[in-house]
PDB file of C-alpha atoms and ligand atoms in Angstrom:
ATOM      1  CA  MET I1153      20.689   5.978   6.741  1.00 88.00           C
ATOM      2  CA  LYS I1154      17.263   8.888   7.691  1.00 97.00           C
ATOM      3  CA  ARG I1155      14.116   7.242   7.413  1.00 98.00           C
ATOM      4  CA  LEU I1156      12.558   9.521   4.909  1.00 98.00           C
ATOM      5  CA  GLN I1157      16.372   9.788   2.820  1.00 98.00           C
ATOM      6  CA  ASP I1158      15.197  11.494  -0.455  1.00 96.00           C
ATOM      7  CA  LYS I1159      11.548  10.976  -0.370  1.00 98.00           C
ATOM      8  CA  VAL I1160       8.951  13.585  -1.893  1.00 98.00           C
ATOM      9  CA  VAL I1161       6.883  14.990   0.387  1.00 99.00           C
ATOM     10  CA  VAL I1162       3.792  17.103  -0.558  1.00 99.00           C
ATOM     11  CA  ILE I1163       2.482  18.541   2.942  1.00 99.00           C
ATOM     12  CA  THR I1164      -0.589  20.337   2.620  1.00 99.00           C
ATOM     13  CA  GLY I1165      -1.933  23.525   5.924  1.00 98.00           C
ATOM     14  CA  GLY I1166       2.318  22.909   6.147  1.00 98.00           C
ATOM     15  CA  GLY I1167       3.286  27.095   7.420  1.00 98.00           C
ATOM     16  CA  SER I1168       1.747  26.340  10.667  1.00 98.00           C
ATOM     17  CA  GLY I1169       1.056  23.535  13.521  1.00 98.00           C
ATOM     18  CA  ILE I1170       0.988  19.975  12.257  1.00 98.00           C
ATOM     19  CA  GLY I1171       2.114  20.727   8.959  1.00 98.00           C
ATOM     20  CA  ALA I1172       5.138  22.727   9.800  1.00 98.00           C
ATOM     21  CA  ALA I1173       6.695  20.629  12.027  1.00 98.00           C
ATOM     22  CA  THR I1174       6.195  17.926   9.878  1.00 99.00           C
ATOM     23  CA  ALA I1175       7.592  18.944   7.715  1.00 98.00           C
ATOM     24  CA  THR I1176      10.455  20.198  10.131  1.00 98.00           C
ATOM     25  CA  LEU I1177      11.022  16.110  11.059  1.00 98.00           C
ATOM     26  CA  PHE I1178      10.884  14.758   7.646  1.00 98.00           C
ATOM     27  CA  ALA I1179      13.508  17.326   6.120  1.00 98.00           C
ATOM     28  CA  GLN I1180      15.263  16.185   9.238  1.00 98.00           C
ATOM     29  CA  GLU I1181      14.832  12.106   8.462  1.00 98.00           C
ATOM     30  CA  GLY I1182      16.325  13.591   5.092  1.00 98.00           C
ATOM     31  CA  ALA I1183      13.018  14.174   2.263  1.00 98.00           C
ATOM     32  CA  LYS I1184      12.280  16.451   0.015  1.00 98.00           C
ATOM     33  CA  VAL I1185       9.157  18.630   1.065  1.00 98.00           C
ATOM     34  CA  LEU I1186       6.439  21.154  -1.184  1.00 99.00           C
ATOM     35  CA  VAL I1187       4.759  22.471   2.054  1.00 99.00           C
ATOM     36  CA  VAL I1188       1.139  23.885   0.442  1.00 99.00           C
ATOM     37  CA  GLY I1189      -0.926  26.887   1.835  1.00 98.00           C
ATOM     38  CA  ARG I1190      -2.655  29.716   0.677  1.00 98.00           C
ATOM     39  CA  THR I1191      -0.248  32.013   3.296  1.00 98.00           C
ATOM     40  CA  ALA I1192       3.088  32.861   1.458  1.00 98.00           C
ATOM     41  CA  GLU I1193       3.696  34.400   4.343  1.00 98.00           C
ATOM     42  CA  LYS I1194       3.145  31.662   6.684  1.00 98.00           C
ATOM     43  CA  LEU I1195       4.718  28.832   3.917  1.00 98.00           C
ATOM     44  CA  ARG I1196       7.814  31.346   3.749  1.00 98.00           C
ATOM     45  CA  LYS I1197       8.375  31.661   7.582  1.00 98.00           C
ATOM     46  CA  THR I1198       7.637  27.850   7.479  1.00 98.00           C
ATOM     47  CA  VAL I1199      10.139  27.228   4.516  1.00 98.00           C
ATOM     48  CA  GLN I1200      13.420  29.537   5.642  1.00 98.00           C
ATOM     49  CA  ALA I1201      13.141  28.850   9.616  1.00 98.00           C
ATOM     50  CA  ILE I1202      14.057  24.807   8.515  1.00 98.00           C
ATOM     51  CA  ASN I1203      15.967  26.169   6.432  1.00 97.00           C
ATOM     52  CA  ASN I1204      17.075  22.982   3.533  1.00 97.00           C
ATOM     53  CA  GLU I1205      17.883  23.513  -0.092  1.00 97.00           C
ATOM     54  CA  ASN I1206      15.450  20.397  -0.290  1.00 98.00           C
ATOM     55  CA  VAL I1207      12.214  22.488   1.025  1.00 98.00           C
ATOM     56  CA  SER I1208      10.148  24.994  -1.098  1.00 98.00           C
ATOM     57  CA  TYR I1209       6.290  25.861  -0.548  1.00 98.00           C
ATOM     58  CA  SER I1210       3.431  26.519  -2.958  1.00 98.00           C
ATOM     59  CA  VAL I1211       0.433  28.917  -2.291  1.00 98.00           C
ATOM     60  CA  ALA I1212      -2.423  26.831  -3.566  1.00 99.00           C
ATOM     61  CA  ASP I1213      -6.164  26.688  -2.186  1.00 99.00           C
ATOM     62  CA  VAL I1214      -6.073  22.709  -1.702  1.00 99.00           C
ATOM     63  CA  SER I1215     -10.719  22.717  -2.395  1.00 98.00           C
ATOM     64  CA  LYS I1216      -9.745  24.083  -5.983  1.00 98.00           C
ATOM     65  CA  VAL I1217      -8.992  21.831  -8.521  1.00 98.00           C
ATOM     66  CA  GLU I1218      -6.867  24.261 -10.749  1.00 98.00           C
ATOM     67  CA  ASP I1219      -4.748  24.911  -7.360  1.00 99.00           C
ATOM     68  CA  THR I1220      -4.208  21.044  -7.046  1.00 99.00           C
ATOM     69  CA  GLN I1221      -2.885  20.572  -9.966  1.00 98.00           C
ATOM     70  CA  ARG I1222      -0.487  22.992  -9.910  1.00 98.00           C
ATOM     71  CA  TYR I1223       1.208  22.586  -6.745  1.00 99.00           C
ATOM     72  CA  VAL I1224       1.039  18.301  -7.976  1.00 99.00           C
ATOM     73  CA  ALA I1225       2.904  20.240 -10.834  1.00 98.00           C
ATOM     74  CA  ASP I1226       5.558  22.120  -8.605  1.00 98.00           C
ATOM     75  CA  ALA I1227       6.566  18.553  -6.317  1.00 98.00           C
ATOM     76  CA  VAL I1228       6.843  16.802  -9.868  1.00 98.00           C
ATOM     77  CA  GLU I1229       8.456  19.535 -11.634  1.00 98.00           C
ATOM     78  CA  ARG I1230      11.436  20.592  -8.545  1.00 98.00           C
ATOM     79  CA  TYR I1231      11.758  17.146  -6.933  1.00 98.00           C
ATOM     80  CA  GLY I1232      10.811  14.350 -10.398  1.00 98.00           C
ATOM     81  CA  GLY I1233       7.857  13.074  -8.151  1.00 98.00           C
ATOM     82  CA  ILE I1234       5.780  13.055  -5.888  1.00 99.00           C
ATOM     83  CA  ASP I1235       6.390   9.466  -3.127  1.00 99.00           C
ATOM     84  CA  VAL I1236       4.099  10.467   0.337  1.00 99.00           C
ATOM     85  CA  LEU I1237       1.064  13.153   0.423  1.00 99.00           C
ATOM     86  CA  VAL I1238       0.919  14.321   4.256  1.00 99.00           C
ATOM     87  CA  SER I1239      -3.322  16.037   3.952  1.00 99.00           C
ATOM     88  CA  ASN I1240      -3.125  18.183   6.535  1.00 98.00           C
ATOM     89  CA  ALA I1241      -4.914  21.080   5.393  1.00 99.00           C
ATOM     90  CA  GLY I1242      -7.670  22.099   7.442  1.00 98.00           C
ATOM     91  CA  PHE I1243     -10.853  24.333   9.016  1.00 98.00           C
ATOM     92  CA  GLU I1244     -12.310  24.178  12.271  1.00 98.00           C
ATOM     93  CA  GLY I1245     -15.391  25.709  11.509  1.00 97.00           C
ATOM     94  CA  SER I1246     -17.822  27.818  13.837  1.00 96.00           C
ATOM     95  CA  PHE I1247     -19.106  26.518  17.122  1.00 95.00           C
ATOM     96  CA  LYS I1248     -23.265  26.515  17.264  1.00 96.00           C
ATOM     97  CA  PRO I1249     -26.128  24.821  16.945  1.00 97.00           C
ATOM     98  CA  ILE I1250     -27.191  23.330  14.001  1.00 98.00           C
ATOM     99  CA  THR I1251     -30.404  25.118  13.467  1.00 98.00           C
ATOM    100  CA  GLU I1252     -28.191  28.366  13.279  1.00 97.00           C
ATOM    101  CA  TYR I1253     -25.909  27.170  11.296  1.00 97.00           C
ATOM    102  CA  THR I1254     -25.678  28.772   7.564  1.00 98.00           C
ATOM    103  CA  VAL I1255     -25.131  26.336   4.601  1.00 98.00           C
ATOM    104  CA  GLU I1256     -22.185  28.476   3.376  1.00 98.00           C
ATOM    105  CA  GLU I1257     -20.386  27.555   6.605  1.00 98.00           C
ATOM    106  CA  PHE I1258     -20.973  24.137   6.203  1.00 98.00           C
ATOM    107  CA  ASP I1259     -19.603  24.459   2.732  1.00 98.00           C
ATOM    108  CA  GLU I1260     -16.544  26.202   3.814  1.00 98.00           C
ATOM    109  CA  VAL I1261     -15.771  23.714   6.223  1.00 98.00           C
ATOM    110  CA  MET I1262     -16.672  20.626   3.446  1.00 98.00           C
ATOM    111  CA  ALA I1263     -15.106  21.962   0.804  1.00 98.00           C
ATOM    112  CA  ILE I1264     -11.512  22.372   3.098  1.00 98.00           C
ATOM    113  CA  ASN I1265     -11.390  19.476   4.656  1.00 98.00           C
ATOM    114  CA  VAL I1266     -12.951  16.757   2.282  1.00 98.00           C
ATOM    115  CA  ARG I1267     -12.551  18.388  -1.184  1.00 98.00           C
ATOM    116  CA  GLY I1268      -9.889  19.280  -0.221  1.00 99.00           C
ATOM    117  CA  SER I1269      -8.055  15.873   0.990  1.00 99.00           C
ATOM    118  CA  TRP I1270     -10.321  13.287  -1.653  1.00 99.00           C
ATOM    119  CA  LEU I1271      -9.302  16.664  -4.765  1.00 99.00           C
ATOM    120  CA  ALA I1272      -5.287  15.763  -2.672  1.00 99.00           C
ATOM    121  CA  ILE I1273      -5.401  12.100  -2.976  1.00 99.00           C
ATOM    122  CA  LYS I1274      -7.112  12.516  -6.750  1.00 98.00           C
ATOM    123  CA  HIS I1275      -4.609  13.844  -8.254  1.00 98.00           C
ATOM    124  CA  THR I1276      -1.384  12.196  -6.658  1.00 98.00           C
ATOM    125  CA  PHE I1277      -2.272   8.841  -6.678  1.00 98.00           C
ATOM    126  CA  PRO I1278      -0.654   8.613 -10.588  1.00 98.00           C
ATOM    127  CA  GLU I1279       2.489  10.188  -9.249  1.00 98.00           C
ATOM    128  CA  LEU I1280       2.607   7.737  -6.645  1.00 98.00           C
ATOM    129  CA  GLN I1281       1.926   5.312  -8.505  1.00 98.00           C
ATOM    130  CA  LYS I1282       4.676   6.284 -11.438  1.00 98.00           C
ATOM    131  CA  ARG I1283       7.135   5.759  -7.922  1.00 98.00           C
ATOM    132  CA  GLY I1284       5.871   2.007  -7.438  1.00 98.00           C
ATOM    133  CA  GLY I1285       4.021   3.215  -4.371  1.00 98.00           C
ATOM    134  CA  GLY I1286       3.771   5.052  -2.170  1.00 98.00           C
ATOM    135  CA  SER I1287       2.026   6.525   1.628  1.00 99.00           C
ATOM    136  CA  VAL I1288      -0.278   8.831   2.146  1.00 99.00           C
ATOM    137  CA  ILE I1289      -1.866  10.087   5.328  1.00 99.00           C
ATOM    138  CA  ILE I1290      -4.965  12.226   5.848  1.00 99.00           C
ATOM    139  CA  THR I1291      -5.432  14.158   8.693  1.00 99.00           C
ATOM    140  CA  ALA I1292      -8.408  14.126  10.765  1.00 98.00           C
ATOM    141  CA  SER I1293      -8.827  13.853  14.058  1.00 98.00           C
ATOM    142  CA  ILE I1294     -10.860  12.641  17.221  1.00 98.00           C
ATOM    143  CA  MET I1295     -13.860  14.584  15.884  1.00 98.00           C
ATOM    144  CA  GLY I1296     -13.227  11.615  12.842  1.00 98.00           C
ATOM    145  CA  LEU I1297     -13.931   8.319  15.207  1.00 97.00           C
ATOM    146  CA  SER I1298     -16.133  10.419  18.197  1.00 95.00           C
ATOM    147  CA  ALA I1299     -18.636  13.655  18.367  1.00 95.00           C
ATOM    148  CA  LEU I1300     -18.316  17.032  19.746  1.00 89.00           C
ATOM    149  CA  GLY I1301     -21.994  18.920  19.987  1.00 92.00           C
ATOM    150  CA  GLY I1302     -22.006  22.474  18.698  1.00 95.00           C
ATOM    151  CA  ASN I1303     -19.172  21.440  15.915  1.00 95.00           C
ATOM    152  CA  SER I1304     -21.819  19.790  13.237  1.00 97.00           C
ATOM    153  CA  ALA I1305     -19.522  20.183   9.679  1.00 98.00           C
ATOM    154  CA  TYR I1306     -16.100  19.244  11.248  1.00 98.00           C
ATOM    155  CA  VAL I1307     -17.685  16.257  12.718  1.00 98.00           C
ATOM    156  CA  THR I1308     -19.395  16.000   9.823  1.00 98.00           C
ATOM    157  CA  ALA I1309     -15.743  16.493   7.414  1.00 98.00           C
ATOM    158  CA  LYS I1310     -13.414  14.417   9.983  1.00 98.00           C
ATOM    159  CA  HIS I1311     -15.886  11.380   9.600  1.00 98.00           C
ATOM    160  CA  ALA I1312     -15.450  12.202   6.082  1.00 98.00           C
ATOM    161  CA  ALA I1313     -11.598  11.618   5.885  1.00 98.00           C
ATOM    162  CA  VAL I1314     -11.861   8.735   7.671  1.00 98.00           C
ATOM    163  CA  GLY I1315     -14.143   7.608   4.951  1.00 98.00           C
ATOM    164  CA  LEU I1316     -11.966   8.537   2.409  1.00 99.00           C
ATOM    165  CA  MET I1317      -8.512   7.235   3.833  1.00 99.00           C
ATOM    166  CA  ARG I1318     -10.698   3.154   4.120  1.00 98.00           C
ATOM    167  CA  THR I1319     -12.047   4.043   0.521  1.00 98.00           C
ATOM    168  CA  MET I1320      -8.709   5.188  -0.952  1.00 98.00           C
ATOM    169  CA  ALA I1321      -6.550   2.224   1.376  1.00 99.00           C
ATOM    170  CA  LEU I1322      -8.353  -0.199  -1.054  1.00 98.00           C
ATOM    171  CA  GLU I1323      -8.192   1.795  -3.759  1.00 98.00           C
ATOM    172  CA  GLY I1324      -4.140   1.668  -3.049  1.00 98.00           C
ATOM    173  CA  ALA I1325      -3.374  -1.687  -2.024  1.00 98.00           C
ATOM    174  CA  PRO I1326      -3.060  -2.970  -5.446  1.00 98.00           C
ATOM    175  CA  LEU I1327      -0.807   0.400  -6.582  1.00 98.00           C
ATOM    176  CA  ARG I1328       1.519  -0.155  -2.788  1.00 98.00           C
ATOM    177  CA  ILE I1329       0.261   2.956  -1.734  1.00 99.00           C
ATOM    178  CA  ARG I1330      -0.584   2.309   1.712  1.00 99.00           C
ATOM    179  CA  VAL I1331      -3.534   5.357   3.147  1.00 99.00           C
ATOM    180  CA  ASN I1332      -3.812   6.437   7.376  1.00 99.00           C
ATOM    181  CA  ALA I1333      -5.854   8.977   8.767  1.00 99.00           C
ATOM    182  CA  VAL I1334      -4.013  10.459  12.051  1.00 98.00           C
ATOM    183  CA  CYS I1335      -6.706  11.680  14.464  1.00 98.00           C
ATOM    184  CA  PRO I1336      -5.015  13.924  16.487  1.00 98.00           C
ATOM    185  CA  GLY I1337      -6.772  15.307  19.349  1.00 98.00           C
ATOM    186  CA  PHE I1338      -6.223  18.729  21.243  1.00 98.00           C
ATOM    187  CA  ILE I1339      -2.957  20.102  20.218  1.00 98.00           C
ATOM    188  CA  ASP I1340      -1.141  22.837  21.532  1.00 98.00           C
ATOM    189  CA  ASN I1341      -0.586  25.383  17.625  1.00 96.00           C
ATOM    190  CA  ASP I1342      -2.998  28.170  16.669  1.00 96.00           C
ATOM    191  CA  MET I1343      -6.330  25.615  15.701  1.00 97.00           C
ATOM    192  CA  MET I1344      -7.024  25.405  19.693  1.00 97.00           C
ATOM    193  CA  ALA I1345      -6.095  28.910  20.355  1.00 96.00           C
ATOM    194  CA  THR I1346      -8.768  29.822  17.284  1.00 97.00           C
ATOM    195  CA  ILE I1347     -11.308  27.478  19.073  1.00 96.00           C
ATOM    196  CA  HIS I1348     -10.594  28.694  22.590  1.00 96.00           C
ATOM    197  CA  SER I1349     -11.946  32.360  21.430  1.00 96.00           C
ATOM    198  CA  LYS I1350     -14.818  30.922  19.492  1.00 94.00           C
ATOM    199  CA  ILE I1351     -15.585  29.090  22.549  1.00 93.00           C
ATOM    200  CA  ALA I1352     -15.602  32.225  24.821  1.00 93.00           C
ATOM    201  CA  PRO I1353     -13.860  35.494  23.707  1.00 94.00           C
ATOM    202  CA  GLY I1354     -12.545  36.299  26.730  1.00 95.00           C
ATOM    203  CA  GLY I1355     -12.151  33.404  28.886  1.00 95.00           C
ATOM    204  CA  GLU I1356      -9.759  30.896  26.152  1.00 95.00           C
ATOM    205  CA  ALA I1357      -7.530  30.004  29.404  1.00 95.00           C
ATOM    206  CA  LEU I1358     -10.286  28.678  30.897  1.00 96.00           C
ATOM    207  CA  VAL I1359     -11.173  26.667  28.042  1.00 94.00           C
ATOM    208  CA  GLN I1360      -8.063  25.007  27.753  1.00 95.00           C
ATOM    209  CA  GLY I1361      -8.528  24.642  31.236  1.00 96.00           C
ATOM    210  CA  SER I1362     -10.879  22.937  31.465  1.00 95.00           C
ATOM    211  CA  LEU I1363     -10.550  20.639  28.009  1.00 95.00           C
ATOM    212  CA  SER I1364      -7.198  19.660  29.288  1.00 96.00           C
ATOM    213  CA  GLY I1365      -8.830  18.538  32.476  1.00 96.00           C
ATOM    214  CA  ARG I1366     -10.788  15.716  30.516  1.00 95.00           C
ATOM    215  CA  VAL I1367      -7.195  14.372  28.860  1.00 97.00           C
ATOM    216  CA  PRO I1368      -6.094  11.149  30.591  1.00 97.00           C
ATOM    217  CA  LEU I1369      -2.347  12.598  30.393  1.00 98.00           C
ATOM    218  CA  LYS I1370      -3.806  16.178  31.631  1.00 97.00           C
ATOM    219  CA  ARG I1371      -2.132  18.211  28.960  1.00 98.00           C
ATOM    220  CA  TYR I1372      -2.302  19.178  24.896  1.00 98.00           C
ATOM    221  CA  GLY I1373      -0.350  17.513  22.926  1.00 98.00           C
ATOM    222  CA  THR I1374       2.198  19.200  20.947  1.00 98.00           C
ATOM    223  CA  SER I1375       2.616  19.694  16.902  1.00 98.00           C
ATOM    224  CA  GLU I1376       5.650  17.788  17.021  1.00 98.00           C
ATOM    225  CA  GLU I1377       4.049  14.541  19.100  1.00 98.00           C
ATOM    226  CA  VAL I1378       1.588  14.518  15.755  1.00 99.00           C
ATOM    227  CA  ALA I1379       4.574  14.775  13.286  1.00 99.00           C
ATOM    228  CA  ARG I1380       6.289  11.538  15.360  1.00 98.00           C
ATOM    229  CA  LEU I1381       3.424   9.511  14.048  1.00 98.00           C
ATOM    230  CA  ASN I1382       2.967  10.699  11.193  1.00 99.00           C
ATOM    231  CA  LEU I1383       6.917   9.639   9.895  1.00 99.00           C
ATOM    232  CA  PHE I1384       6.258   7.066  11.023  1.00 98.00           C
ATOM    233  CA  LEU I1385       3.386   6.344   8.672  1.00 99.00           C
ATOM    234  CA  ALA I1386       5.271   7.696   6.068  1.00 99.00           C
ATOM    235  CA  SER I1387       8.734   5.592   5.882  1.00 98.00           C
ATOM    236  CA  SER I1388       9.262   1.430   5.859  1.00 98.00           C
ATOM    237  CA  ASP I1389       8.485   0.931   9.041  1.00 98.00           C
ATOM    238  CA  SER I1390       4.878   1.000   8.488  1.00 98.00           C
ATOM    239  CA  SER I1391       5.022  -1.235   5.541  1.00 98.00           C
ATOM    240  CA  TYR I1392       2.425  -3.508   6.650  1.00 98.00           C
ATOM    241  CA  ILE I1393      -0.144  -0.353   7.735  1.00 98.00           C
ATOM    242  CA  THR I1394      -2.997   0.767   5.213  1.00 99.00           C
ATOM    243  CA  GLY I1395      -6.595   1.603   5.679  1.00 98.00           C
ATOM    244  CA  SER I1396      -5.832   2.331   9.864  1.00 98.00           C
ATOM    245  CA  ALA I1397      -6.846   5.677  11.765  1.00 98.00           C
ATOM    246  CA  TYR I1398      -4.741   6.091  14.105  1.00 98.00           C
ATOM    247  CA  THR I1399      -5.304   8.637  17.720  1.00 98.00           C
ATOM    248  CA  VAL I1400      -2.416  10.509  18.901  1.00 98.00           C
ATOM    249  CA  ASP I1401      -5.406  12.759  22.222  1.00 98.00           C
ATOM    250  CA  GLY I1402      -3.167  11.681  25.207  1.00 98.00           C
ATOM    251  CA  GLY I1403      -6.212   8.996  25.959  1.00 98.00           C
ATOM    252  CA  THR I1404      -9.035  11.385  25.335  1.00 97.00           C
ATOM    253  CA  SER I1405     -10.557   9.713  22.528  1.00 95.00           C
ATOM    254  CA  GLY I1406     -10.759   6.016  25.377  1.00 93.00           C
ATOM    255  CA  SER I1407     -12.097   8.116  28.455  1.00 92.00           C
ATOM    256  CA  LEU I1408     -15.846   8.440  29.509  1.00 86.00           C
ATOM    257  CA  MET I1409     -14.482  10.932  32.009  1.00 73.00           C
TER     258      MET I1409
HETATM  259  N1  NAP A  29      -4.605  21.210  16.369  1.00 87.68           N
HETATM  260  C1  NAP A  29      -5.189  20.107  16.732  1.00 87.68           C
HETATM  261  O1  NAP A  29      -6.436  20.166  18.362  1.00 87.68           O
HETATM  262  C2  NAP A  29      -6.166  19.528  16.016  1.00 87.68           C
HETATM  263  C3  NAP A  29      -6.949  18.881  16.048  1.00 87.68           C
HETATM  264  C4  NAP A  29      -7.108  17.184  16.142  1.00 87.68           C
HETATM  265  C5  NAP A  29      -7.241  17.442  14.672  1.00 87.68           C
HETATM  266  N2  NAP A  29      -6.555  18.961  13.671  1.00 87.68           N
HETATM  267  C6  NAP A  29      -5.980  19.223  12.061  1.00 87.68           C
HETATM  268  O2  NAP A  29      -4.721  18.679  11.525  1.00 87.68           O
HETATM  269  C7  NAP A  29      -4.832  19.937  10.519  1.00 87.68           C
HETATM  270  C8  NAP A  29      -3.144  20.466  10.935  1.00 87.68           C
HETATM  271  O3  NAP A  29      -4.249  21.313  11.659  1.00 87.68           O
HETATM  272  P1  NAP A  29      -2.717  22.530  12.702  1.00 87.68           P
HETATM  273  O4  NAP A  29      -3.816  21.591  14.209  1.00 87.68           O
HETATM  274  O5  NAP A  29      -2.191  22.657  12.413  1.00 87.68           O
HETATM  275  O6  NAP A  29      -3.752  23.698  13.073  1.00 87.68           O
HETATM  276  P2  NAP A  29      -3.431  25.503  11.854  1.00 87.68           P
HETATM  277  O7  NAP A  29      -2.098  25.996  12.884  1.00 87.68           O
HETATM  278  O8  NAP A  29      -4.730  26.229  11.683  1.00 87.68           O
HETATM  279  O9  NAP A  29      -3.430  24.516  10.615  1.00 87.68           O
HETATM  280  C9  NAP A  29      -4.402  24.488   9.473  1.00 87.68           C
HETATM  281  C10 NAP A  29      -3.493  24.969   8.313  1.00 87.68           C
HETATM  282  O10 NAP A  29      -4.320  25.075   7.000  1.00 87.68           O
HETATM  283  C11 NAP A  29      -3.943  25.303   6.652  1.00 87.68           C
HETATM  284  N3  NAP A  29      -5.803  25.832   5.404  1.00 87.68           N
HETATM  285  C12 NAP A  29      -6.622  25.583   5.621  1.00 87.68           C
HETATM  286  N4  NAP A  29      -7.357  26.130   4.299  1.00 87.68           N
HETATM  287  C13 NAP A  29      -6.460  25.697   3.501  1.00 87.68           C
HETATM  288  C14 NAP A  29      -7.422  26.124   2.515  1.00 87.68           C
HETATM  289  N5  NAP A  29      -8.462  26.199   1.397  1.00 87.68           N
HETATM  290  N6  NAP A  29      -6.023  25.645   1.472  1.00 87.68           N
HETATM  291  C15 NAP A  29      -4.908  25.651   2.077  1.00 87.68           C
HETATM  292  N7  NAP A  29      -4.048  25.518   2.606  1.00 87.68           N
HETATM  293  C16 NAP A  29      -5.425  25.638   4.129  1.00 87.68           C
HETATM  294  C17 NAP A  29      -3.485  26.828   6.770  1.00 87.68           C
HETATM  295  O11 NAP A  29      -2.738  27.938   5.838  1.00 87.68           O
HETATM  296  P3  NAP A  29      -3.591  28.824   5.081  1.00 87.68           P
HETATM  297  O12 NAP A  29      -5.040  29.599   6.289  1.00 87.68           O
HETATM  298  O13 NAP A  29      -2.454  30.116   5.451  1.00 87.68           O
HETATM  299  O14 NAP A  29      -4.076  28.156   4.426  1.00 87.68           O
HETATM  300  C18 NAP A  29      -2.332  26.236   7.893  1.00 87.68           C
HETATM  301  O15 NAP A  29      -1.732  26.282   8.135  1.00 87.68           O
HETATM  302  C19 NAP A  29      -6.113  20.106  10.685  1.00 87.68           C
HETATM  303  O16 NAP A  29      -6.722  18.592   9.600  1.00 87.68           O
HETATM  304  C20 NAP A  29      -7.103  20.183  11.666  1.00 87.68           C
HETATM  305  O17 NAP A  29      -8.682  20.345  11.637  1.00 87.68           O
HETATM  306  C21 NAP A  29      -6.354  19.449  14.649  1.00 87.68           C
END
């Protein structure tokens, strides 16, 4: 028996990286999957690569109320309900001291990472409740548990994501809805590539080498390694787990070196 047979899953940020890897794995495990993001081309590529009639996409900006209502309605119309939400869309923002950060930059990071997850849960909870419960996974970050100077908006946003997860686990428990957070470390995909060039334009390889050296396992993780943790948290294998933040970081957050 597949681990997510006939479960309906909504994955925001599903057009690339962790979201696309999660959609791929979940479809292999029997799920019906709606991937959500702003760029139709990326979403189309993800859906085509998975090549499964039970996977489709919805173009939406997770920071907007109407877009959120639309992608939730799309999932319900196409697949009959929602069992699992992976609130994964995220944006890293700028790397500079707070004195140089603009309010607009701060607001954009908060709108995507925090309001986006808050809205996703607000509009998905009633659907999960109709199915008698379900699982919500928020992609936070090790930056939601510890800090890196120079990235104040993202660190603040990911700490907020962990706080949101904890309070929603309490509201979800009587409804049999489990809510957990996944906290990746450095993952080898588009977001880290963007971060390398923001930190040191032209010196991307040096940044990656230096950051990899700080990981006890001495390498970046892959999106697929995060997807496997998502599968555990989405499936009944984690039936007694709620209100928890799981690191998938090669040991980074537990190390002083
Ligand atoms: N990569 C890492 O090292 C790392 C580490 C820790 C945590 N994370 C977190 O992991 C999550 C997934 O990121 P990733 O690593 O897979 O990087 P990614 O490939 O950059 O994925 C981010 C996804 O979010 C989507 N997105 C951004 N803003 C959106 C919006 N307003 N509405 C809808 N979708 C939006 C993007 O698509 P569009 O731009 O097309 O909308 C993109 O597909 C994020 O929450 C990120 O913060 C990543």
